[in-house]
Coordinates of C-alpha atoms and ligand atoms in Angstrom, one line a residue:
M1 CA 24.5 -22.1 27.1
N2 CA 21.4 -23.1 29.1
R3 CA 19.9 -26.5 29.0
V4 CA 16.9 -25.7 26.9
S5 CA 18.8 -23.9 24.2
F6 CA 21.4 -26.6 24.2
R7 CA 18.7 -29.2 23.5
R8 CA 17.3 -27.1 20.9
T9 CA 20.7 -26.7 19.3
I10 CA 21.1 -30.5 19.3
S11 CA 17.8 -31.1 17.8
T12 CA 18.3 -28.4 15.2
T13 CA 21.8 -29.6 14.3
T14 CA 20.6 -33.2 14.1
R15 CA 17.7 -32.2 11.9
G16 CA 20.2 -30.2 9.9
R17 CA 22.4 -33.2 9.5
G18 CA 19.4 -35.3 8.4
Q19 CA 18.5 -32.7 5.8
Q20 CA 22.0 -32.7 4.4
M21 CA 22.0 -36.4 4.0
D22 CA 18.5 -36.3 2.4
R23 CA 19.8 -35.9 -1.1
V24 CA 22.1 -38.9 -0.7
L25 CA 19.9 -41.1 1.3
S26 CA 16.4 -40.3 0.2
H27 CA 16.7 -42.6 -2.8
L28 CA 17.1 -45.5 -0.3
T29 CA 13.5 -44.8 0.8
L30 CA 12.4 -44.5 -2.8
N31 CA 12.2 -40.8 -2.4
T32 CA 9.0 -41.0 -0.6
R33 CA 10.2 -39.2 2.5
Q34 CA 13.1 -37.0 3.5
F35 CA 15.8 -38.7 5.6
H36 CA 15.2 -36.5 8.6
E37 CA 11.5 -37.2 8.6
L38 CA 12.1 -40.9 9.2
T39 CA 11.9 -42.4 12.6
L40 CA 15.2 -42.7 14.6
R41 CA 15.1 -46.5 14.2
S42 CA 14.9 -46.3 10.4
R43 CA 17.7 -43.7 10.4
V44 CA 19.9 -46.0 12.6
I45 CA 19.3 -48.9 10.3
L46 CA 20.0 -46.9 7.2
S47 CA 23.2 -45.5 8.7
Q48 CA 24.5 -49.0 9.6
L49 CA 23.4 -50.5 6.3
P50 CA 26.5 -49.4 4.2
L51 CA 28.9 -51.2 6.7
S52 CA 26.7 -54.2 6.9
L53 CA 26.4 -54.5 3.1
T54 CA 30.1 -54.2 2.7
V55 CA 30.7 -56.9 5.3
L56 CA 28.1 -59.0 3.4
L57 CA 30.2 -58.4 0.2
I58 CA 33.4 -59.6 2.0
L59 CA 31.4 -62.6 3.2
V60 CA 30.3 -63.5 -0.3
G61 CA 33.8 -62.9 -1.7
G62 CA 35.3 -65.0 1.0
L63 CA 32.9 -67.9 0.4
L64 CA 33.7 -67.8 -3.3
F65 CA 37.4 -67.2 -3.4
H66 CA 38.9 -67.7 0.1
P67 CA 36.9 -70.4 2.0
D68 CA 39.9 -70.9 4.3
L69 CA 39.0 -67.5 5.8
F70 CA 36.2 -69.1 7.7
A71 CA 38.6 -71.2 9.6
S72 CA 39.8 -68.1 11.4
R73 CA 38.0 -67.7 14.7
S74 CA 38.7 -64.0 14.9
F75 CA 37.1 -63.4 11.5
M76 CA 34.1 -65.4 12.4
I77 CA 33.7 -63.6 15.7
G78 CA 33.9 -60.3 13.8
L79 CA 31.2 -61.5 11.3
W80 CA 28.8 -62.6 14.0
M81 CA 29.3 -59.5 16.0
Q82 CA 28.6 -57.4 13.0
A83 CA 25.4 -59.4 12.3
A84 CA 24.5 -58.9 16.0
L85 CA 25.0 -55.2 15.8
F86 CA 22.8 -55.0 12.7
A87 CA 20.1 -57.0 14.6
L88 CA 20.4 -54.5 17.4
C89 CA 19.8 -51.7 15.0
L90 CA 16.7 -53.5 13.8
L91 CA 15.3 -54.6 17.2
V92 CA 16.0 -51.8 19.6
P93 CA 13.2 -49.2 19.9
W94 CA 15.6 -46.3 19.5
D95 CA 12.9 -43.7 19.4
R96 CA 12.0 -44.5 23.0
L97 CA 15.5 -44.3 24.3
P98 CA 17.5 -41.1 24.9
Y99 CA 18.4 -39.5 21.6
V100 CA 22.2 -40.0 21.9
S101 CA 22.0 -43.7 22.7
F102 CA 22.3 -44.7 19.0
L103 CA 26.0 -43.6 19.2
V104 CA 26.7 -46.9 20.9
I105 CA 26.3 -48.7 17.5
P106 CA 29.1 -46.8 15.6
L107 CA 31.3 -47.0 18.7
L108 CA 30.8 -50.8 19.0
D109 CA 31.3 -51.2 15.2
F110 CA 35.1 -50.8 15.7
I111 CA 35.2 -54.1 17.7
P112 CA 34.0 -56.5 14.9
I113 CA 36.1 -54.5 12.4
G114 CA 39.1 -55.1 14.6
F115 CA 38.4 -58.9 14.8
M116 CA 37.7 -59.2 11.1
R117 CA 40.9 -57.3 10.2
Y118 CA 43.0 -59.5 12.5
G119 CA 41.2 -62.6 11.2
A120 CA 41.6 -61.7 7.5
G121 CA 45.3 -61.2 8.0
T122 CA 46.9 -61.0 4.6
V123 CA 44.2 -63.0 2.8
I124 CA 42.0 -59.9 2.4
T125 CA 43.9 -56.7 2.9
G126 CA 42.3 -53.4 3.8
V127 CA 39.5 -54.7 6.0
G128 CA 40.6 -52.1 8.6
L129 CA 39.4 -49.5 6.2
L130 CA 35.9 -50.5 7.1
A131 CA 36.4 -48.2 10.1
V132 CA 35.7 -45.4 7.8
F133 CA 31.9 -46.2 8.1
P134 CA 31.6 -45.7 11.9
I135 CA 34.0 -42.7 11.6
I136 CA 31.7 -41.0 9.1
W137 CA 28.6 -41.7 11.2
L138 CA 30.2 -40.4 14.4
A139 CA 31.6 -37.2 12.7
A140 CA 28.4 -36.5 10.8
S141 CA 26.2 -37.0 13.9
G142 CA 27.1 -33.4 15.0
L143 CA 27.2 -34.6 18.6
Y144 CA 30.1 -34.2 21.0
P145 CA 32.5 -33.5 18.1
R146 CA 35.8 -33.6 20.0
A147 CA 35.0 -36.6 22.2
L148 CA 33.8 -38.6 19.3
L149 CA 36.7 -37.7 17.0
A150 CA 39.1 -38.8 19.8
A151 CA 37.1 -42.0 20.3
G152 CA 37.3 -42.7 16.6
F153 CA 41.0 -42.2 16.5
L154 CA 41.6 -44.3 19.6
A155 CA 39.3 -47.1 18.3
S156 CA 41.2 -47.1 14.9
L157 CA 44.5 -47.2 16.8
A158 CA 43.1 -50.1 18.9
I159 CA 42.2 -52.0 15.7
V160 CA 45.9 -51.8 14.7
W161 CA 47.6 -52.1 18.1
V162 CA 45.5 -54.5 20.2
P163 CA 46.4 -57.5 18.0
V164 CA 50.1 -56.7 18.5
F165 CA 49.7 -56.6 22.3
V166 CA 47.3 -59.5 22.9
T167 CA 48.7 -62.0 20.5
D168 CA 52.1 -63.5 20.2
I169 CA 53.2 -61.0 17.6
E170 CA 56.4 -59.5 18.7
V171 CA 56.0 -55.9 20.0
T172 CA 58.6 -54.1 18.1
S173 CA 58.7 -50.6 16.7
Q174 CA 58.2 -52.1 13.3
S175 CA 55.1 -54.1 14.3
L176 CA 53.7 -51.0 16.0
T177 CA 54.2 -48.6 13.1
Q178 CA 53.3 -51.1 10.4
S179 CA 49.7 -50.0 10.0
F180 CA 50.1 -46.7 11.9
L181 CA 48.7 -44.8 9.0
L182 CA 45.2 -46.2 9.5
P183 CA 44.2 -44.3 12.7
F184 CA 45.5 -41.0 11.2
I185 CA 43.7 -41.5 7.9
M186 CA 40.5 -42.2 10.0
L187 CA 41.2 -39.1 12.1
A188 CA 41.7 -37.0 8.9
I189 CA 38.5 -38.3 7.4
G190 CA 36.6 -37.7 10.7
V191 CA 37.9 -34.1 10.9
T192 CA 37.0 -33.5 7.2
I193 CA 33.5 -34.8 7.6
R194 CA 33.1 -32.9 10.9
V195 CA 34.3 -29.6 9.2
M196 CA 32.0 -30.1 6.2
T197 CA 29.1 -31.1 8.4
S198 CA 29.4 -28.1 10.7
S199 CA 29.6 -25.7 7.7
M200 CA 26.6 -27.4 6.1
M201 CA 24.8 -27.2 9.5
A202 CA 25.6 -23.5 9.7
Q203 CA 24.2 -23.0 6.2
Q204 CA 21.3 -25.1 7.1
A205 CA 20.6 -23.2 10.2
E206 CA 20.7 -20.0 8.2
V207 CA 18.4 -21.4 5.6
E208 CA 16.0 -22.5 8.3
E209 CA 16.1 -19.1 9.9
K210 CA 15.3 -17.5 6.6
D211 CA 12.6 -20.0 6.0
R212 CA 11.1 -19.2 9.4
A213 CA 11.2 -15.5 8.7
L214 CA 9.7 -16.0 5.3
R215 CA 6.9 -18.1 6.8
L216 CA 6.2 -15.4 9.4
L217 CA 6.2 -12.8 6.6
L218 CA 3.8 -14.9 4.6
E219 CA 1.5 -15.4 7.6
E220 CA 1.6 -11.6 8.2
S221 CA 0.9 -10.8 4.6
A222 CA -2.0 -13.4 4.5
R223 CA -3.4 -11.8 7.7
R224 CA -3.2 -8.3 6.1
E225 CA -4.9 -9.6 3.0
R226 CA -7.7 -11.0 5.1
L227 CA -8.0 -7.7 6.9
L228 CA -8.0 -5.7 3.7
D229 CA -10.6 -8.1 2.2
T230 CA -12.8 -7.7 5.2
V231 CA -12.5 -3.9 5.3
V232 CA -12.9 -3.5 1.6
N233 CA -16.0 -5.7 1.5
S234 CA -17.6 -4.2 4.6
V235 CA -17.6 -0.6 3.4
D236 CA -20.7 0.8 1.7
I237 CA -18.7 2.3 -1.2
G238 CA -17.4 0.6 -4.4
V239 CA -13.7 0.2 -4.4
T240 CA -11.4 -1.0 -7.2
A241 CA -7.7 -0.9 -7.9
V242 CA -6.3 -0.9 -11.4
D243 CA -2.8 -1.3 -12.7
E244 CA -1.3 1.0 -15.3
A245 CA -2.7 -1.1 -18.1
G246 CA -6.2 -0.6 -16.7
R247 CA -6.4 -4.3 -15.5
T248 CA -8.5 -4.8 -12.3
V249 CA -6.4 -6.0 -9.5
L250 CA -9.0 -5.7 -6.8
A251 CA -12.8 -5.0 -6.7
N252 CA -15.1 -5.2 -3.8
R253 CA -18.7 -6.6 -3.6
K254 CA -20.3 -3.2 -3.6
L255 CA -18.7 -2.3 -6.9
E256 CA -20.1 -5.5 -8.4
Q257 CA -23.5 -4.3 -7.4
F258 CA -22.9 -1.0 -9.1
R259 CA -21.6 -2.7 -12.2
A260 CA -24.8 -4.9 -12.2
L261 CA -26.8 -1.7 -12.1
A262 CA -25.0 -0.4 -15.2
G263 CA -25.8 -3.7 -17.0
G264 CA -22.4 -5.4 -16.4
T265 CA -20.9 -8.2 -14.4
R266 CA -17.5 -8.5 -12.7
D267 CA -15.7 -9.1 -16.0
T268 CA -17.6 -6.7 -18.3
D269 CA -15.3 -4.1 -19.9
E270 CA -16.0 -0.7 -18.4
A271 CA -16.7 0.6 -22.0
A272 CA -19.8 -1.6 -22.2
L273 CA -21.3 -0.3 -19.0
R274 CA -24.2 2.1 -19.2
I275 CA -22.8 5.2 -17.7
F276 CA -24.3 8.6 -18.5
Q277 CA -23.5 12.3 -18.2
Q278 CA -25.4 14.8 -16.1
D279 CA -28.5 14.7 -18.2
G280 CA -28.8 11.0 -17.4
E281 CA -29.2 10.1 -21.1
T282 CA -26.0 11.0 -23.0
A283 CA -23.5 8.1 -22.7
L284 CA -20.2 9.1 -21.1
P285 CA -17.3 8.7 -23.6
V286 CA -15.0 5.8 -22.7
T287 CA -12.1 8.1 -22.4
R288 CA -13.9 10.0 -19.6
R289 CA -14.9 7.0 -17.6
P290 CA -13.3 6.9 -14.1
T291 CA -11.3 3.7 -14.3
R292 CA -9.8 4.7 -17.7
R293 CA -8.9 8.1 -16.3
A294 CA -7.4 6.6 -13.2
A295 CA -5.4 4.1 -15.2
E296 CA -4.0 7.0 -17.2
G297 CA -2.8 8.5 -13.9
H298 CA -5.5 11.2 -13.3
V299 CA -6.2 12.1 -9.8
F300 CA -9.8 13.3 -9.2
S301 CA -12.4 13.8 -6.5
D302 CA -16.2 14.0 -6.5
Y303 CA -16.4 13.2 -10.3
L304 CA -20.2 12.6 -10.7
L305 CA -21.6 9.9 -13.0
W306 CA -25.1 8.7 -13.7
W307 CA -25.2 4.9 -13.6
G308 CA -27.7 2.6 -15.3
E309 CA -31.0 3.5 -17.1
R310 CA -33.9 5.3 -15.6
P311 CA -36.0 4.8 -13.4
G312 CA -33.4 2.9 -11.3
Q313 CA -30.5 5.3 -12.3
R314 CA -28.1 6.2 -9.5
V315 CA -25.7 9.1 -9.2
L316 CA -22.2 8.0 -8.2
S317 CA -19.4 10.3 -6.9
T318 CA -16.1 8.8 -8.0
S319 CA -12.6 9.7 -6.8
S320 CA -9.2 8.3 -7.6
R321 CA -5.8 8.2 -5.9
L322 CA -2.4 6.9 -7.2
M323 CA -0.7 3.8 -5.9
T324 CA 3.1 4.0 -5.8
N325 CA 5.7 1.4 -5.2
Q326 CA 8.6 1.7 -2.8
A327 CA 10.6 3.8 -5.2
G328 CA 7.7 6.2 -5.5
E329 CA 6.9 5.2 -9.0
R330 CA 3.2 4.9 -10.1
E331 CA 2.0 1.4 -10.3
G332 CA -1.7 1.9 -10.6
S333 CA -4.6 3.7 -9.0
V334 CA -7.5 3.1 -6.5
V335 CA -10.9 4.3 -7.5
T336 CA -13.9 4.7 -5.2
F337 CA -17.6 4.9 -6.1
N338 CA -20.0 6.5 -3.6
D339 CA -23.7 6.5 -4.2
V340 CA -24.8 10.1 -3.7
T341 CA -28.2 9.9 -5.4
E342 CA -30.1 11.0 -2.3
L343 CA -27.8 14.0 -1.8
V344 CA -28.0 15.1 -5.4
T345 CA -31.8 14.7 -5.4
A346 CA -32.0 16.8 -2.3
L347 CA -29.7 19.5 -3.7
N348 CA -31.7 19.6 -6.9
A349 CA -34.9 19.9 -4.9
K350 CA -33.3 22.8 -2.9
D351 CA -32.3 24.6 -6.1
E352 CA -35.8 24.1 -7.6
F353 CA -37.3 25.4 -4.4
V354 CA -35.0 28.5 -4.4
A355 CA -35.7 29.1 -8.1
T356 CA -39.5 28.9 -7.6
V357 CA -39.6 31.1 -4.5
S358 CA -37.4 33.7 -6.0
H359 CA -39.5 33.8 -9.2
E360 CA -42.6 34.2 -7.1
L361 CA -40.9 37.0 -5.1
R362 CA -39.6 38.8 -8.1
T363 CA -43.0 39.7 -9.7
P364 CA -44.5 41.5 -6.7
L365 CA -41.1 43.1 -5.9
T366 CA -40.9 44.6 -9.4
A367 CA -44.3 46.2 -8.9
I368 CA -43.3 47.5 -5.4
R369 CA -40.1 49.1 -6.8
G370 CA -42.0 50.6 -9.7
Y371 CA -44.7 52.2 -7.5
L372 CA -42.0 53.4 -5.0
E373 CA -40.2 55.2 -7.8
L374 CA -43.5 56.8 -8.8
L375 CA -44.3 57.8 -5.3
L376 CA -40.8 59.2 -4.6
G377 CA -41.2 61.3 -7.7
T378 CA -44.4 62.9 -6.5
P379 CA -44.0 66.7 -6.0
D380 CA -44.5 68.4 -2.6
L381 CA -44.2 65.1 -0.8
D382 CA -44.4 65.4 3.0
P383 CA -40.8 65.1 4.2
E384 CA -41.8 62.5 6.8
V385 CA -43.5 60.4 4.2
A386 CA -40.5 60.9 1.8
S387 CA -38.1 59.6 4.4
G388 CA -40.3 56.6 5.2
L389 CA -40.5 55.9 1.5
E390 CA -36.6 56.1 1.2
V391 CA -36.3 53.4 3.9
V392 CA -38.8 51.2 2.1
S393 CA -36.9 51.8 -1.2
R394 CA -33.5 50.9 0.3
N395 CA -34.9 47.7 1.8
S396 CA -36.7 46.7 -1.4
E397 CA -33.4 47.2 -3.2
R398 CA -31.7 44.8 -0.8
L399 CA -34.5 42.4 -1.3
H400 CA -34.2 42.7 -5.0
K401 CA -30.5 42.0 -4.9
L402 CA -31.1 38.9 -2.8
V403 CA -33.8 37.6 -5.2
V404 CA -31.4 38.2 -8.1
D405 CA -28.7 36.3 -6.3
L406 CA -31.0 33.5 -5.4
L407 CA -32.2 33.2 -9.0
S408 CA -28.7 33.3 -10.4
T409 CA -27.5 30.4 -8.1
A410 CA -30.5 28.4 -8.9
E411 CA -30.0 28.9 -12.7
G412 CA -26.5 27.2 -12.5
A413 CA -23.8 28.4 -14.9
P414 CA -24.3 32.1 -15.6
E415 CA -24.6 33.4 -19.2
I416 CA -21.7 35.6 -20.2
E417 CA -20.7 37.5 -23.3
P418 CA -16.9 38.1 -23.1
V419 CA -15.5 40.9 -25.2
P420 CA -12.2 42.9 -25.0
T421 CA -12.8 45.2 -22.0
D422 CA -10.7 48.0 -20.6
F423 CA -10.2 46.3 -17.3
S424 CA -8.4 49.2 -15.5
D425 CA -11.4 51.4 -16.4
L426 CA -13.8 48.9 -15.1
V427 CA -12.0 48.5 -11.8
G428 CA -11.7 52.3 -11.4
L429 CA -15.5 52.7 -11.9
R430 CA -16.4 49.9 -9.4
V431 CA -14.0 51.3 -6.8
A432 CA -15.5 54.8 -7.2
S433 CA -19.0 53.4 -6.8
A434 CA -17.9 51.4 -3.7
R435 CA -16.3 54.6 -2.3
Q436 CA -19.6 56.4 -2.8
G437 CA -21.8 53.8 -1.3
N438 CA -19.4 53.2 1.6
T439 CA -21.1 53.9 5.0
N440 CA -18.1 52.9 7.1
P441 CA -16.0 56.0 7.6
L442 CA -13.2 53.9 9.1
V443 CA -12.5 52.2 5.8
R444 CA -10.0 53.8 3.3
F445 CA -9.6 52.8 -0.3
E446 CA -6.3 52.5 -2.1
D447 CA -6.5 51.7 -5.8
L448 CA -3.1 50.4 -7.2
T449 CA -4.5 49.2 -10.6
D450 CA -2.0 49.2 -13.5
P451 CA -3.4 51.4 -16.3
G452 CA -4.3 50.0 -19.8
L453 CA -5.2 46.5 -18.8
V454 CA -7.4 44.8 -21.4
A455 CA -9.2 41.6 -20.4
L456 CA -11.5 39.4 -22.4
C457 CA -14.6 39.5 -20.2
D458 CA -18.3 40.3 -19.7
A459 CA -18.0 43.8 -18.1
S460 CA -21.3 43.7 -16.3
R461 CA -20.7 40.2 -14.8
I462 CA -17.1 41.0 -13.8
G463 CA -18.4 44.3 -12.4
Q464 CA -20.7 42.2 -10.2
V465 CA -17.7 40.2 -9.0
L466 CA -15.8 43.4 -8.2
D467 CA -18.9 44.9 -6.4
N468 CA -19.2 41.7 -4.3
L469 CA -15.5 41.6 -3.3
L470 CA -15.4 45.3 -2.5
S471 CA -18.7 45.3 -0.5
N472 CA -17.4 42.2 1.4
A473 CA -14.1 44.0 2.2
I474 CA -16.1 46.9 3.7
K475 CA -18.7 44.7 5.4
Y476 CA -16.1 42.4 7.1
S477 CA -13.9 45.3 8.3
P478 CA -16.1 46.8 11.0
A479 CA -13.0 48.3 12.8
G480 CA -11.9 49.9 9.5
G481 CA -8.5 49.7 7.9
S482 CA -7.5 50.1 4.3
V483 CA -9.0 48.2 1.4
T484 CA -6.4 47.8 -1.4
I485 CA -7.3 47.0 -5.0
R486 CA -4.5 45.8 -7.3
A487 CA -4.7 44.8 -10.9
R488 CA -1.8 43.7 -13.1
E489 CA -0.9 41.5 -16.0
V490 CA 0.5 38.0 -15.1
G491 CA 1.5 36.0 -18.1
A492 CA -1.5 35.6 -20.4
E493 CA -3.9 36.7 -17.6
V494 CA -5.0 39.8 -15.8
E495 CA -5.0 39.4 -12.0
C496 CA -7.1 41.5 -9.7
S497 CA -7.0 41.3 -5.9
V498 CA -9.0 43.0 -3.2
S499 CA -7.3 43.0 0.2
D500 CA -8.7 44.2 3.5
Q501 CA -7.5 44.4 7.1
G502 CA -10.8 43.1 8.5
S503 CA -11.9 40.1 10.6
G504 CA -10.2 37.5 8.4
M505 CA -11.1 33.8 8.5
S506 CA -9.7 30.5 9.8
A507 CA -8.0 28.0 7.4
E508 CA -11.0 25.7 7.8
E509 CA -13.5 28.5 7.0
Q510 CA -11.5 29.5 3.9
K511 CA -12.1 26.0 2.4
G512 CA -15.8 26.5 2.3
V513 CA -15.9 30.2 1.4
F514 CA -17.0 29.7 -2.2
S515 CA -19.8 27.2 -1.3
K516 CA -23.4 28.3 -1.6
F517 CA -25.0 29.7 1.6
F518 CA -21.7 29.6 3.5
R519 CA -21.2 32.1 6.2
T520 CA -18.5 32.2 8.9
A521 CA -19.4 31.9 12.5
G522 CA -18.0 35.4 13.1
A523 CA -20.2 36.9 10.4
R524 CA -23.3 35.2 11.8
N525 CA -22.6 36.1 15.4
A526 CA -21.9 39.8 14.5
A527 CA -25.2 39.8 12.6
I528 CA -23.5 41.2 9.5
P529 CA -26.2 41.1 6.8
G530 CA -25.7 38.5 4.0
V531 CA -26.8 35.1 2.9
G532 CA -23.5 33.5 1.7
L533 CA -24.2 33.6 -2.1
G534 CA -22.0 36.4 -3.3
L535 CA -18.7 34.5 -3.5
A536 CA -20.4 31.4 -5.0
I537 CA -21.8 33.5 -7.8
S538 CA -18.5 35.3 -8.2
Q539 CA -16.7 32.0 -8.5
A540 CA -19.2 30.7 -11.1
I541 CA -18.8 33.9 -13.1
V542 CA -15.0 33.9 -13.1
Q543 CA -14.8 30.2 -13.9
R544 CA -17.3 30.7 -16.8
H545 CA -14.7 33.1 -18.2
G546 CA -12.0 30.4 -18.0
G547 CA -10.4 32.1 -15.0
S548 CA -9.9 31.3 -11.3
I549 CA -10.6 32.9 -7.9
T550 CA -8.7 32.3 -4.7
C551 CA -8.9 33.4 -1.1
R552 CA -6.0 34.0 1.4
S553 CA -6.9 35.0 4.9
V554 CA -5.5 35.3 8.4
M555 CA -7.9 35.3 11.3
G556 CA -8.0 38.8 12.9
E557 CA -5.6 40.3 10.3
G558 CA -7.5 40.4 7.0
S559 CA -8.3 38.7 3.7
T560 CA -7.2 38.9 0.1
F561 CA -9.5 37.7 -2.7
A562 CA -7.8 37.4 -6.1
F563 CA -9.2 36.4 -9.4
R564 CA -7.6 36.0 -12.9
L565 CA -9.1 36.4 -16.3
P566 CA -7.8 35.8 -19.8
I567 CA -6.0 38.7 -21.3
A568 CA -7.3 40.1 -24.7
R569 CA -5.2 39.4 -27.8
A570 CA -3.3 42.2 -29.4
D571 CA -5.7 42.6 -32.3
Q572 CA -8.6 42.7 -29.9
V573 CA -6.9 45.5 -27.9
Q574 CA -6.3 47.4 -31.2
E575 CA -9.9 47.1 -32.0
L576 CA -10.9 48.4 -28.6
Q577 CA -8.5 51.4 -28.9
T578 CA -9.9 52.2 -32.4
Q579 CA -13.5 52.2 -30.9
G580 CA -12.3 54.4 -28.1
L581 CA -11.0 57.0 -30.5
Ligands
ADP1 P1 -22.3 37.2 2.2 O1 -21.3 38.2 2.4 O2 -23.6 37.7 1.6 O3 -22.6 36.5 3.5 P2 -20.4 35.9 0.5 O4 -20.6 34.7 -0.4 O5 -20.0 37.1 -0.2 O6 -21.8 36.1 1.2 O7 -19.4 35.6 1.6 C1 -19.5 34.3 2.3 C2 -18.9 34.4 3.7 O8 -17.5 34.5 3.6 C3 -19.4 35.6 4.4 O9 -20.6 35.4 5.1 C4 -18.2 35.8 5.4 O10 -18.4 35.0 6.5 C5 -17.0 35.4 4.6 N1 -16.3 36.5 4.0 C6 -16.4 36.9 2.7 N2 -15.6 37.9 2.4 C7 -14.9 38.1 3.6 C8 -13.9 39.1 4.0 N3 -13.4 40.0 3.1 N4 -13.4 39.0 5.2 C9 -13.9 38.1 6.1 N5 -14.9 37.2 5.8 C10 -15.4 37.2 4.5

């Protein structure tokens, strides 16, 4: 053990001893301070006090009942020495001396005890037992255990034997063994105290170690809390955490600003906040408010809400994520509030612009298409003029389709009229039409549609979806390959998929494929015509039917677009069959 760690051990064990004695001794200091917190001088005085008080008791008892005792010189020497030792405890600046120097007091204590025992003779028996006080002190000090135990034993033995050797008492085996028990009793007491003290010290050290670890943990947790607080309050989005009962466990400053906007304060119940639906006027039902939904365990993203009254109304995008404990059980949710007013305003402006421009384009385009039809119907038309007019007609058709697409995206949710429809038939027709219009001789069609499928859908709208998927499959397969169309019944739905062996898309591109005006870099670079609206419209149509559309694609290998629609009920199918007959 090196010097530094030895010293540390001494100071730890000494501190440990002080703490163990606290409960016993703190009442001596009127419980104002712990024993180990006292100065060394006070501790030396307190440790000597029990012996001094017992000696005082003997003195008073002697004065009252055995005044002849004071005639004994040995007894008087013992008394004075004891008084002197107590004075030493009081006067010596122990705190300035080396720590172990206080041991001199319990070691010297044996001398006056020896004198007093000899002096008391048979008048007061058992004075030798006073040796128990220095023995306890030495053993409980935790210092030099073996040496001090041996010293205590030898000193106790000296108390018994020295009088035999230095006085005229005859040295016989009888005189030597007469009080032989005393040193052994003292040794046994010393060993017991030592064992107890060391086990308590070990426990104390363990407790202190745990205490230290706990303090470190607390400091770390406080540091993390400060960090969290700083981060949460420096971000420009509202953040709150709620427990399962919907009680707020955390809310940042930005959220308070948002709550103020909706006419509330930090403590206002969410139900009382002025939060509206998309029209900005209809109050959002309490059950659909974000914190309530989050407390119920819903996970959502980009849930738009209109906060506060006009004109200062803001649009907030809210999201929620679950918080789980170590066992993975839900213990609340975190909800974020992001002000997206500017973005929503810009998107609305864009939609309005698109709608206005497409409206303006549609009127002259209708006139152009009408006159073209008239002109193309003119008899004896010069073939050169006719072929020119065909080109104009084809391009005006493309322009017309674009304008229709633009209008339909600007209008928002498409109008549909779902009726029981022979889906297999519909697919067959659209595939035949795609085959006819296909200008890429490298593309082959394979129709694997199950016969007799009946879906509840708007045939013209779903036809639009099929046309779009088929034309994309052709467009994005410049090197050819087969385009496979499958349709089958899956549970209570009809599933239709269009697969190609074309250019495919990266995983990142697939995420945005249903967004308005989205085009892959490959499509743009290869100058494949398109504006990125077809799939957005298709998705809107399918979703309006209560269905879903997905995309699976591998770059360079091909893509599969699949959509599902609700199947028609048996009675509806029956009705359709009757009509067919
Ligand atoms: P458009 O085809 O008019 O550009 P869409 O909305 O139909 O618009 O498609 C959006 C984008 O998705 C396309 O520009 C293209 O980059 C990509 N895409 C669509 N279908 C396919 C396909 N079958 N294979 C590869 N890429 C496709």
